[in-house]
Amino acid sequence: MVSSLKKMKLIAISATMSLLLAAMLACNIGGEADAPAAEPMASEPIKFGMILVGPRNDRGWSQAHHDGGAYAAQKTGSEMIVMDFINPADSPDITVAQVVDQMVEQGAELIFATSEDMKDGILEAAASHPDVPMIWSSGDSAWADGDAYHPELANLGNIMGKMEYGKMMAGCAAALKTETGNIGFVGPLINAETKRLANSAYLGAKYCWEESRGKNIADLNFEIKWIGFWFHIPGVTLDPTVVTNDFYDSGADVVISGIDTTQVIVEAGKRNSSGEQVWAVPYDYHGACAEAPGACLGVPYFNWGPSYLNTINAVANDNFSATWKWLGPDWSNINNEDTSMIGFAKGDALGDDNWDTLNNKFIKGLANGDINLFKGPLQYQDGSTFVAAGEEASDKQIWYTTGLLEGIIGDAGD
Amino acid sequence: MAIVEFEIILAAIISMSAPLVLAVVGETISERVGIVNLSLEGSLLITAMIGFAVASITGSVLLGFIAAALLGGIIALLICFANITLYINMIAVGFTLTILLGKLSSYLGQPFVRIPGPYVPQIEVPWLKEIPIIGKAVIDQNVVVWLSIASIIIAWWFLYKTKSGLVLNAVGENPYSADARGINVKFIKYFYGTLGGAIVGMAGASFSLHSIYGWSNGHTLNYGWICLAIVIFGGWNPVRGAIGAYAFGGLQIMALKLQGVLFGLSQVLPLIPFPLMIMSLILIQYSQDKQFIPNRVRSILFGNQPEHLGDTFKRG
């Protein structure tokens, strides 16, 4: 009798647990225009794989890639296979090489691996599938003059945008808007890419603070805090929400996002809507300002569509070559979705006068070469020379930036 | 200037600690009636996920909180059912649930990982926010922060100043005596255990809709364990527990401020609650053996662990 009662109780526990489960289940820096040259349109559509580090709808880095792939697929009638969340935190048991194997098995004729963090996996996959063209976005494995050249991987090319220009625009917008002279920069992890982007934002801010507003650079505080990765990983990185609020609490009124998710603009929006005069510049995705239009000064964004379209056409036309492409804006119209790799979408909070300065003076100056912010003398925080007086930084100097520039407050990870 | 900076830091600590305060209050109520909700780590994860998911789908932050509170209550109810009705060890059930719920939150929450969604809006209170210190620290916040502060006061008043609170404490201290006096021990345990779980559920939603906005795998990682530690550190008193939660928030703010100066220390500061928990337990155990320490002093220093905390109540 007691035994059967126990059994009934166990069944009751199991049933309750099952109900709970079921309920839950229901639920180039010199300034010339260097937009990608158009390939002839593909004769036949292809199937290609898109490996994303984050979710395809993050309104940040991953969505920019996803939308670029969708643009190219739509233009060519090709089919895109998407795998998102491919990173050690979200998918610890899945490697990039495994994903590539699976995509190739599904018939993918071209693979896009879209994160710097995918380096080891895509190098391994390219070696394993030498007949499948691949693009490692943001990498430098196909750069003959680069420090990490892999000439043996003739099927692995690289595409990256010259976001340095976009960050200069972000920095300029911040400097034009700030009332306190305190600008924060939420950085991801510390590497050459993130340092050159932070430096670019600072150079843009410095230029517009001094030249457009006529102020002394000593009165501009430009501080960077690193969270530890491109997005928040609980228990591993700092929380970007907390870092952003700490910037505002410490007197910054503009925060520039260097991370791939939207916390910076969201926090700015919360404060702005309660009456605080604070603003933000998000990153990566052209629609990022929609999170908080009233707090958004504008967004520098990647437009991967044209370069991905060219790559698909090249593969379909059988003339793919593994090259390193570092593509800048189409200076005739940086927001042309069919031609420009880098754009800057104006935010509502920037104001017409500031936009006029940013667009008709600063961006125009970058476009025609009148403004070259990577011209020496430029020094790192420790006083060592980045670019000597009278010289202009080469692509290699910029790509492999080793430190933060003098004038930036924050750790350079040295 | 120093006052302004103090106000700002205090406001940041109070805002950031709000979810942890709610969780501590919820768990304190539960433990005072004798129910240890060891599923806390998993409960916070899944209620944070459900809160954000429901709010994202419906566009209503309120519905997100309601869903999270309901789920938190159901989880606690399961533990109560397992222990009070089925006489199963609540520690074992809670621990198993923590693992299950943590994994479930990752699995079910995948469509919501790192996507933007709704959040608790800031509310502007024009005049009161100008009051020195509390204006910035307390008034110029949002509903979650106000709720967390109110929960401390209400829980303290209820536990120590009302007849119902006396009954609750009596059941946690000695359910057999309470039973002998005609108190419906099982009902009291069920009710307050579930209520504590519902408050923990609201704490989960407060993480994803307020302090750590959004959802990602392991979003509230370790906060459940930290909460359990703080409840012990706080001597099962909601006010002392809340102070512990605010101290933990302060450590996190300090860790951020020290990033540029002492990177190593900023990694270590958030770990402090764990050794504090061990020390508290040692001191409680030590003081219980020392009859020369008056009960009143022992209570102030170490708090009062409910005598029958975690025990299975079974009528002889």
XYZ file of C-alpha atoms in Angstrom:
730
model
C 0.000 0.000 0.000
C 2.807 2.379 1.029
C 4.786 1.383 -2.034
C 1.915 2.134 -4.397
C 1.390 5.485 -2.676
C 5.035 6.314 -3.276
C 4.679 5.302 -6.906
C 1.657 7.557 -7.286
C 3.587 10.439 -5.777
C 6.474 9.848 -8.145
C 4.051 9.791 -11.054
C 2.549 13.039 -9.766
C 6.000 14.655 -9.637
C 6.807 13.461 -13.138
C 3.473 14.666 -14.465
C 3.890 18.075 -12.834
C 7.408 18.426 -14.219
C 6.212 17.378 -17.658
C 3.394 19.922 -17.547
C 5.831 22.638 -16.585
C 8.141 21.675 -19.416
C 5.319 21.473 -21.929
C 3.997 24.871 -20.872
C 7.413 26.430 -21.281
C 8.043 24.774 -24.637
C 4.797 26.250 -25.979
C 5.934 29.399 -25.366
C 42.196 52.956 -48.028
C 42.713 55.774 -45.696
C 44.200 58.336 -48.044
C 40.816 59.471 -49.228
C 40.218 58.077 -52.694
C 36.953 56.376 -53.535
C 37.540 52.653 -53.326
C 34.121 51.067 -53.524
C 34.116 47.522 -54.898
C 34.384 47.249 -58.662
C 31.305 45.477 -59.993
C 31.635 41.910 -61.266
C 29.470 40.832 -64.187
C 26.192 39.400 -62.938
C 26.158 35.684 -62.263
C 24.874 33.473 -65.025
C 23.548 30.894 -62.561
C 22.422 31.323 -58.959
C 24.503 29.535 -56.356
C 24.032 28.279 -52.825
C 26.242 29.953 -50.225
C 26.738 29.714 -46.480
C 26.710 32.617 -44.034
C 28.277 31.975 -40.609
C 27.321 34.625 -38.062
C 28.882 35.179 -34.653
C 25.630 36.503 -33.180
C 21.918 36.408 -33.951
C 20.806 37.402 -37.423
C 18.455 39.999 -35.948
C 20.755 41.710 -33.428
C 20.495 45.098 -35.172
C 24.280 45.108 -35.055
C 27.264 43.376 -36.679
C 25.595 40.052 -37.432
C 22.443 41.542 -38.886
C 24.553 43.793 -41.118
C 26.211 40.661 -42.551
C 22.934 38.786 -42.777
C 21.246 41.660 -44.600
C 24.259 41.937 -46.917
C 23.939 38.255 -47.750
C 20.190 38.594 -48.261
C 20.797 41.542 -50.600
C 23.252 39.510 -52.673
C 20.980 36.463 -52.669
C 18.053 38.519 -53.850
C 20.087 40.168 -56.631
C 21.382 36.854 -57.956
C 18.539 34.515 -57.094
C 20.982 32.565 -54.959
C 20.166 30.632 -51.833
C 21.716 31.559 -48.489
C 22.212 29.027 -45.688
C 22.573 30.845 -42.368
C 24.112 29.597 -39.136
C 24.082 32.127 -36.329
C 25.406 32.135 -32.747
C 28.683 30.542 -33.824
C 30.896 31.601 -30.932
C 32.396 29.794 -27.936
C 29.912 31.295 -25.457
C 26.643 30.480 -27.240
C 27.742 27.316 -29.044
C 30.653 25.850 -27.092
C 30.341 22.461 -28.790
C 30.213 23.737 -32.369
C 33.311 24.802 -34.288
C 33.477 26.931 -37.413
C 35.125 24.031 -39.243
C 32.172 21.769 -38.365
C 29.712 24.375 -39.607
C 31.604 24.694 -42.896
C 31.634 20.897 -43.298
C 27.871 20.859 -42.833
C 27.269 23.740 -45.238
C 29.453 22.154 -47.911
C 27.542 18.926 -47.406
C 24.334 20.877 -48.013
C 25.726 22.100 -51.306
C 27.225 25.468 -50.414
C 29.620 26.653 -53.137
C 30.827 29.670 -51.188
C 31.222 30.349 -47.458
C 31.257 33.649 -45.598
C 32.764 33.518 -42.112
C 31.977 36.866 -40.588
C 34.015 37.387 -37.460
C 37.618 38.019 -36.537
C 36.996 35.455 -33.810
C 36.487 32.722 -36.468
C 40.117 32.840 -37.585
C 41.279 29.376 -36.511
C 38.112 27.669 -37.695
C 38.012 29.220 -41.137
C 41.742 28.616 -41.743
C 41.166 24.960 -40.878
C 38.057 24.767 -43.045
C 39.742 26.444 -46.018
C 42.539 23.892 -45.840
C 40.020 21.037 -45.588
C 37.936 22.241 -48.555
C 40.442 23.725 -51.020
C 37.895 23.682 -53.842
C 35.300 25.757 -51.978
C 35.819 29.535 -52.154
C 35.545 31.211 -48.780
C 35.552 34.749 -47.428
C 36.764 35.525 -43.935
C 35.338 38.975 -43.293
C 37.583 41.254 -41.254
C 40.593 38.929 -41.642
C 43.978 39.441 -43.295
C 44.966 35.921 -44.361
C 44.929 36.840 -48.079
C 46.970 40.054 -47.704
C 50.308 39.396 -49.371
C 51.891 42.285 -47.454
C 50.146 41.405 -44.219
C 51.635 39.834 -41.115
C 49.393 36.760 -41.263
C 49.488 35.890 -44.969
C 48.487 32.332 -45.881
C 49.525 31.923 -49.524
C 48.735 28.215 -49.379
C 45.021 28.980 -48.891
C 44.185 29.995 -52.454
C 40.464 29.625 -51.748
C 40.270 32.005 -48.771
C 39.803 35.706 -49.433
C 39.127 38.592 -47.040
C 36.740 41.515 -47.111
C 36.667 44.313 -44.579
C 35.267 47.818 -44.614
C 37.267 50.899 -43.800
C 35.184 51.629 -40.752
C 37.969 54.008 -39.720
C 36.127 56.599 -41.789
C 32.823 55.750 -40.120
C 34.373 56.041 -36.674
C 35.897 59.400 -37.592
C 32.394 60.567 -38.488
C 31.087 59.141 -35.197
C 33.799 60.964 -33.259
C 33.077 64.198 -35.119
C 29.334 63.915 -34.430
C 30.078 63.345 -30.738
C 32.404 66.353 -30.556
C 29.904 68.585 -32.324
C 27.138 67.627 -29.890
C 28.825 67.307 -26.503
C 28.131 70.046 -24.021
C 30.351 68.746 -21.242
C 33.346 67.900 -23.415
C 33.285 64.360 -22.001
C 32.935 61.562 -24.542
C 32.892 57.886 -23.621
C 33.760 54.975 -25.867
C 32.534 51.460 -24.977
C 35.171 49.180 -26.445
C 34.900 45.426 -27.006
C 38.148 43.458 -26.582
C 41.588 44.954 -27.080
C 43.218 44.121 -30.421
C 44.638 45.949 -33.442
C 41.207 46.400 -35.056
C 39.537 47.838 -31.991
C 42.477 50.116 -31.243
C 42.506 51.547 -34.768
C 38.743 52.150 -34.583
C 38.995 53.839 -31.187
C 41.869 55.965 -32.511
C 39.796 56.918 -35.549
C 36.879 58.015 -33.381
C 39.253 60.093 -31.269
C 40.848 61.697 -34.330
C 37.408 62.600 -35.702
C 36.379 64.050 -32.344
C 39.632 65.972 -31.985
C 39.338 67.456 -35.469
C 35.760 68.656 -35.056
C 36.352 69.842 -31.474
C 39.264 72.000 -32.565
C 38.432 72.952 -36.152
C 34.641 73.135 -36.146
C 34.018 74.290 -32.590
C 37.259 76.212 -32.127
C 37.912 74.650 -28.729
C 41.069 73.618 -26.966
C 41.871 69.910 -27.125
C 42.824 70.028 -23.442
C 39.129 70.574 -22.696
C 38.076 67.356 -24.445
C 38.001 64.166 -22.373
C 37.833 61.073 -24.550
C 37.785 57.933 -22.433
C 37.551 54.291 -23.449
C 36.450 51.328 -21.345
C 36.716 47.783 -22.654
C 34.058 45.223 -21.792
C 36.138 42.223 -22.904
C 34.367 40.946 -26.030
C 32.193 42.093 -28.918
C 29.055 41.489 -26.872
C 28.148 40.808 -23.265
C 28.963 37.300 -22.059
C 27.601 36.926 -18.506
C 30.336 36.130 -16.030
C 33.034 36.762 -18.624
C 32.749 40.352 -19.818
C 31.739 43.559 -18.143
C 28.099 44.427 -18.672
C 27.915 47.168 -21.354
C 24.752 48.508 -19.719
C 26.668 49.171 -16.527
C 29.670 50.596 -18.389
C 27.475 52.956 -20.406
C 25.640 54.187 -17.324
C 28.929 54.647 -15.533
C 30.093 56.904 -18.364
C 26.962 59.032 -18.098
C 27.164 59.088 -14.296
C 30.771 60.223 -14.551
C 29.861 63.258 -16.638
C 29.989 62.056 -20.240
C 27.049 63.223 -22.309
C 27.896 61.299 -25.473
C 28.884 57.629 -25.562
C 30.154 55.986 -28.737
C 29.559 52.261 -29.084
C 32.347 50.029 -30.280
C 30.481 46.796 -29.523
C 28.241 44.719 -31.745
C 25.017 44.996 -29.734
C 22.665 47.836 -28.862
C 23.044 48.447 -25.118
C 24.717 51.850 -25.505
C 21.945 53.431 -27.557
C 19.259 51.770 -25.419
C 20.697 53.183 -22.186
C 21.080 56.609 -23.802
C 17.458 56.401 -24.895
C 16.250 55.541 -21.387
C 18.025 58.511 -19.891
C 17.164 60.849 -22.725
C 13.468 60.041 -22.445
C 13.521 60.941 -18.760
C 14.886 64.372 -19.553
C 18.659 63.875 -19.352
C 20.667 65.593 -22.044
C 22.687 62.558 -23.110
C 23.242 60.980 -26.511
C 24.898 58.038 -28.165
C 26.410 56.848 -31.413
C 25.661 53.151 -32.019
C 27.573 50.945 -34.431
C 27.452 48.448 -37.287
C 23.883 48.440 -38.515
C 22.191 51.182 -40.515
C 18.935 50.846 -38.577
C 20.519 50.997 -35.119
C 19.183 54.506 -34.364
C 15.643 53.091 -34.354
C 16.306 51.787 -30.824
C 16.223 55.339 -29.455
C 15.878 57.974 -32.190
C 15.724 60.859 -29.735
C 19.140 59.981 -28.293
C 20.891 58.972 -31.493
C 23.434 61.227 -33.180
C 23.853 58.870 -36.108
C 25.360 55.503 -36.865
C 28.420 54.460 -38.833
C 27.485 51.223 -40.542
C 28.755 48.438 -42.748
C 26.972 47.737 -46.015
C 28.214 44.265 -46.946
C 25.724 43.732 -49.790
C 27.714 45.072 -52.776
C 30.940 43.258 -51.862
C 29.113 40.003 -51.132
C 27.242 40.366 -54.430
C 30.552 40.772 -56.261
C 31.947 37.693 -54.571
C 28.915 35.575 -55.479
C 29.105 36.760 -59.069
C 32.818 35.944 -59.185
C 32.211 32.433 -57.852
C 29.292 31.861 -60.240
C 31.381 33.105 -63.157
C 34.285 30.911 -62.036
C 36.748 33.743 -61.644
C 36.999 33.948 -57.825
C 40.410 34.889 -56.551
C 41.478 34.936 -52.928
C 42.344 38.571 -52.379
C 42.344 40.912 -49.416
C 39.887 43.763 -49.879
C 39.708 46.703 -47.504
C 36.886 48.716 -48.953
C 36.007 52.292 -48.161
C 32.905 54.387 -48.717
C 31.674 55.380 -52.148
C 32.533 59.018 -51.655
C 30.067 60.161 -54.296
C 27.311 58.956 -51.936
C 28.398 57.135 -48.810
C 24.827 55.939 -48.202
C 24.350 54.362 -51.633
C 23.273 50.826 -50.789
C 24.456 49.491 -54.142
C 27.978 50.869 -54.071
C 29.204 52.039 -50.681
C 30.806 49.668 -48.166
C 30.725 52.214 -45.328
C 27.901 54.628 -44.583
C 26.794 57.039 -41.898
C 23.078 57.408 -41.171
C 22.134 60.714 -39.574
C 20.427 60.524 -36.190
C 17.528 62.738 -35.142
C 19.391 64.080 -32.131
C 22.343 65.465 -34.080
C 20.472 68.546 -35.271
C 20.514 70.200 -38.668
C 23.420 72.572 -38.019
C 25.677 69.819 -36.735
C 24.661 67.576 -39.616
C 25.509 70.365 -42.029
C 28.976 70.632 -40.487
C 29.479 66.878 -40.412
C 28.201 66.228 -43.905
C 29.236 69.290 -45.898
C 32.550 69.995 -44.239
C 33.941 66.945 -42.477
C 32.721 64.122 -44.732
C 33.302 66.242 -47.824
C 36.828 66.936 -46.601
C 37.493 63.231 -46.073
C 36.080 62.499 -49.534
C 38.197 64.975 -51.451
C 41.316 64.318 -49.417
C 41.481 67.746 -47.787
C 41.160 66.048 -44.422
C 43.564 63.196 -43.719
C 43.515 62.422 -40.024
C 46.149 59.683 -40.260
C 48.819 62.221 -41.091
C 51.717 62.743 -38.697
C 52.804 63.724 -36.222
C 50.751 61.176 -34.274
C 51.931 59.589 -31.054
C 50.768 56.747 -28.898
C 49.898 57.216 -25.227
C 53.404 56.148 -24.168
C 54.978 58.869 -26.327
C 56.235 56.526 -29.047
C 55.679 57.544 -32.640
C 52.757 56.159 -34.601
C 53.149 58.396 -37.677
C 56.120 60.728 -37.999
C 55.642 64.399 -38.776
C 54.890 65.044 -42.421
C 54.139 61.400 -43.175
C 50.872 59.671 -43.880
C 50.086 56.325 -42.304
C 50.207 53.335 -44.615
C 47.466 50.716 -44.702
C 49.795 48.395 -42.850
C 50.503 50.930 -40.105
C 46.806 51.513 -39.609
C 45.703 47.866 -39.812
C 48.315 46.747 -37.317
C 47.897 49.657 -34.910
C 49.720 48.818 -31.687
C 48.390 51.374 -29.234
C 45.921 54.077 -28.354
C 46.745 57.606 -29.393
C 47.977 60.281 -27.080
C 44.956 62.140 -25.723
C 42.776 59.066 -25.211
C 42.141 58.042 -21.596
C 42.031 54.278 -21.162
C 43.929 51.046 -21.183
C 45.687 50.075 -24.435
C 46.282 46.550 -23.209
C 50.059 46.868 -23.349
C 30.817 68.235 -5.894
C 31.551 65.350 -3.557
C 27.859 65.163 -2.624
C 26.851 65.092 -6.273
C 29.287 62.264 -6.958
C 28.044 60.413 -3.869
C 24.448 60.802 -5.053
C 25.329 59.476 -8.497
C 27.230 56.463 -7.171
C 24.497 55.724 -4.637
C 21.841 55.935 -7.358
C 23.843 53.547 -9.551
C 24.239 51.050 -6.698
C 20.550 51.190 -5.746
C 19.458 50.784 -9.361
C 21.881 47.987 -10.140
C 21.098 46.086 -6.936
C 17.307 46.199 -7.311
C 16.904 42.686 -8.811
C 19.222 41.158 -6.227
C 17.328 42.897 -3.422
C 14.049 41.425 -4.685
C 15.617 37.971 -4.915
C 17.045 38.268 -1.398
C 13.677 39.363 0.021
C 11.880 36.522 -1.775
C 14.351 33.893 -0.599
C 14.372 35.302 2.934
C 10.590 34.924 3.189
C 10.858 31.410 1.835
C 13.662 30.401 4.203
C 11.999 31.965 7.230
C 9.099 29.563 6.755
C 11.624 26.735 6.490
C 11.699 26.248 2.695
C 15.151 26.453 1.076
C 14.627 27.267 -2.586
C 17.925 25.970 -3.880
C 16.654 26.289 -7.432
C 17.394 30.004 -7.169
C 20.186 30.054 -9.763
C 17.999 28.270 -12.310
C 14.856 30.135 -11.267
C 16.468 33.510 -11.858
C 17.757 32.379 -15.255
C 14.471 31.050 -16.547
C 12.330 33.853 -15.135
C 14.735 36.426 -16.614
C 14.320 34.679 -19.954
C 10.534 34.315 -19.700
C 10.148 37.921 -18.553
C 12.115 39.244 -21.516
C 10.502 36.829 -23.987
C 6.937 37.641 -22.939
C 7.657 41.370 -22.882
C 9.253 41.130 -26.342
C 6.385 39.151 -27.829
C 3.579 41.195 -26.297
C 5.346 44.537 -26.107
C 4.243 44.764 -22.479
C 6.816 44.943 -19.710
C 4.036 44.378 -17.157
C 3.064 41.075 -18.774
C 6.729 40.106 -18.724
C 6.821 40.625 -14.965
C 3.539 38.782 -14.426
C 4.734 35.795 -16.454
C 8.040 35.705 -14.579
C 6.318 35.945 -11.194
C 3.914 33.134 -12.121
C 6.737 30.905 -13.292
C 8.807 31.680 -10.204
C 5.802 30.792 -8.075
C 5.204 27.531 -9.943
C 8.839 26.483 -9.503
C 8.662 27.182 -5.781
C 5.325 25.373 -5.606
C 6.998 22.318 -7.118
C 9.638 22.361 -4.405
C 6.962 22.743 -1.747
C 4.936 19.909 -3.239
C 7.976 17.656 -3.386
C 8.886 18.382 0.218
C 5.647 19.058 2.056
C 3.427 16.507 0.338
C 5.871 13.937 -0.989
C 8.477 14.286 1.807
C 11.319 14.492 -0.697
C 14.481 16.322 0.318
C 14.004 19.907 -0.826
C 17.745 20.483 -1.248
C 17.994 17.657 -3.769
C 14.915 18.845 -5.673
C 16.112 22.447 -5.698
C 19.565 21.528 -6.893
C 18.182 19.350 -9.680
C 15.823 22.109 -10.721
C 18.669 24.606 -10.877
C 20.469 22.492 -13.450
C 17.308 21.741 -15.416
C 16.038 25.324 -15.454
C 19.432 26.738 -16.391
C 19.663 24.458 -19.422
C 16.023 25.093 -20.323
C 16.559 28.847 -20.245
C 19.365 28.491 -22.782
C 17.343 26.190 -25.004
C 14.042 28.046 -24.922
C 15.631 31.481 -24.881
C 17.668 31.041 -28.062
C 15.341 33.171 -30.259
C 15.752 36.067 -27.828
C 19.524 36.062 -27.408
C 21.032 39.540 -27.745
C 18.119 41.046 -29.608
C 16.696 44.407 -28.612
C 13.375 44.447 -26.764
C 11.290 46.365 -24.264
C 12.629 47.573 -20.933
C 11.311 49.241 -17.809
C 11.072 52.941 -18.623
C 12.529 55.682 -16.501
C 9.855 57.816 -14.835
C 10.454 61.501 -14.388
C 9.247 62.934 -11.097
C 9.772 66.677 -11.573
C 9.857 68.118 -8.048
C 10.774 65.297 -5.725
C 13.892 64.355 -7.654
C 15.478 67.633 -6.543
C 15.541 66.522 -2.878
C 19.180 66.117 -1.800
C 20.543 62.572 -1.944
C 17.257 60.617 -1.955
C 15.985 62.645 -4.916
C 18.647 61.253 -7.193
C 19.230 57.946 -5.426
C 15.635 56.873 -4.857
C 13.079 59.119 -6.568
C 14.772 59.582 -9.940
C 14.605 55.855 -10.689
C 12.029 53.490 -12.124
C 9.267 51.240 -10.797
C 11.578 48.255 -10.310
C 13.834 50.222 -7.986
C 10.887 51.583 -6.012
C 9.437 48.099 -5.784
C 12.707 46.674 -4.492
C 12.923 49.304 -1.750
C 9.263 48.832 -0.840
C 9.787 45.063 -0.650
C 12.430 45.487 2.070
C 10.188 47.660 4.210
C 7.074 45.553 3.697
C 8.926 42.278 4.332
C 10.495 43.627 7.544
C 7.206 45.016 8.809
C 5.355 41.849 7.934
C 7.888 39.468 9.458
C 8.412 41.329 12.708
C 5.344 43.494 13.284
C 2.315 41.472 12.237
C 0.515 38.448 13.602
C 0.766 36.699 10.246
C 4.509 37.262 10.297
C 4.646 35.741 13.755
C 2.855 32.661 12.452
C 5.269 32.440 9.518
C 8.265 32.629 11.858
C 6.716 30.122 14.232
C 6.348 27.586 11.433
C 9.962 28.082 10.349
C 11.310 27.901 13.885
C 9.352 24.902 15.054
C 6.625 23.517 12.812
C 5.725 20.823 15.335
C 4.956 23.348 18.069
C 3.037 25.451 15.593
C 1.098 22.394 14.523
C 0.306 21.568 18.115
C -1.137 25.056 18.493
C -3.503 24.468 15.603
C -1.621 26.299 12.860
C -2.030 24.773 9.415
C 1.702 24.269 8.929
C 1.519 22.751 5.475
C -0.637 25.551 4.107
C 1.635 28.222 5.609
C 4.702 26.559 4.118
C 3.029 26.211 0.725
C 1.799 29.794 0.713
C 4.952 31.603 1.776
C 7.263 29.260 -0.129
C 5.309 30.002 -3.308
C 5.112 33.715 -2.551
C 8.888 33.810 -2.057
C 9.313 32.057 -5.418
C 7.024 34.561 -7.139
C 9.134 37.435 -5.778
C 12.244 35.636 -7.030
C 10.509 35.415 -10.430
C 10.011 39.181 -10.412
C 13.696 39.528 -9.571
C 14.507 37.463 -12.664
C 12.425 39.749 -14.876
C 14.069 42.750 -13.218
C 17.426 41.541 -14.468
C 16.372 41.161 -18.103
C 14.034 44.167 -18.248
C 15.997 46.552 -16.061
C 19.563 46.084 -14.856
C 21.134 43.630 -17.324
C 18.848 44.568 -20.173
C 18.078 41.810 -22.704
C 18.668 38.103 -22.680
C 21.722 35.937 -23.363
C 22.684 32.439 -22.328
C 23.556 32.393 -18.644
C 22.275 35.941 -18.347
C 22.080 36.073 -14.561
C 25.038 33.752 -14.082
C 25.860 33.180 -10.390
C 23.348 35.706 -9.064
C 21.263 32.859 -7.633
C 24.198 31.528 -5.640
C 25.156 35.044 -4.603
C 21.595 35.599 -3.396
C 21.695 32.417 -1.292
C 24.988 33.604 0.172
C 23.584 37.026 0.981
C 20.500 35.570 2.697
C 22.839 33.702 5.058
C 25.128 36.705 5.418
C 22.042 38.787 6.208
C 21.004 36.447 8.995
C 17.591 35.732 7.385
C 16.602 39.342 7.953
C 15.309 41.260 4.894
C 16.919 44.541 5.934
C 20.336 43.013 6.580
C 20.011 40.946 3.409
C 19.224 44.071 1.392
C 22.285 45.783 2.861
C 24.304 42.785 1.691
C 22.796 43.112 -1.802
C 23.634 46.817 -1.930
C 27.169 46.067 -0.727
C 27.517 43.583 -3.568
C 26.252 46.217 -6.036
C 28.819 48.617 -4.578
C 31.581 46.085 -5.153
C 30.571 45.777 -8.786
C 30.558 49.542 -9.320
C 33.942 49.695 -7.592
C 35.258 46.936 -9.837
C 34.254 48.960 -12.888
C 35.798 52.161 -11.576
C 39.026 50.341 -10.792
C 39.307 48.773 -14.251
C 41.855 51.248 -15.499
C 43.879 51.150 -12.283
C 43.800 47.631 -10.880
C 42.413 45.247 -13.461
C 43.130 42.169 -11.335
C 41.313 43.541 -8.299
C 38.273 44.392 -10.402
C 37.985 40.693 -11.254
C 38.239 39.634 -7.618
C 35.788 42.055 -5.955
C 32.595 40.377 -7.233
C 33.735 37.114 -5.614
C 33.707 38.542 -2.091
C 30.163 37.317 -1.145
C 31.292 33.701 -1.270
C 33.995 33.847 1.428
C 31.645 36.090 3.429
C 28.991 33.374 3.249
C 31.440 30.733 4.503
C 32.591 33.012 7.315
C 28.996 33.726 8.313
C 28.175 30.037 8.469
C 31.258 29.352 10.571
C 30.395 32.173 12.949
C 26.775 31.057 13.262
C 27.864 27.513 14.042
C 30.551 28.737 16.480
C 28.179 31.069 18.300
C 25.569 28.343 18.745
C 28.049 26.328 20.777
C 29.015 29.264 22.970
C 26.421 29.668 25.662
C 28.242 32.674 27.133
C 27.128 34.770 24.133
C 23.699 36.156 25.026
C 20.973 35.279 22.535
C 20.269 38.950 21.873
C 23.915 39.646 20.986
C 24.115 36.495 18.906
C 20.982 37.519 17.051
C 22.367 40.973 16.247
C 25.766 39.676 15.163
C 24.878 36.564 13.269
C 21.152 36.670 12.682
C 18.641 33.987 13.513
C 18.693 30.922 11.373
C 15.201 29.361 11.472
C 15.562 26.329 13.658
C 13.921 23.926 11.231
C 15.260 25.456 8.005
C 15.329 22.842 5.283
C 13.741 20.132 7.415
C 10.938 17.978 6.128
C 7.849 18.416 8.269
C 6.179 15.124 8.954
C 3.498 14.676 11.556
C 4.357 11.907 13.959
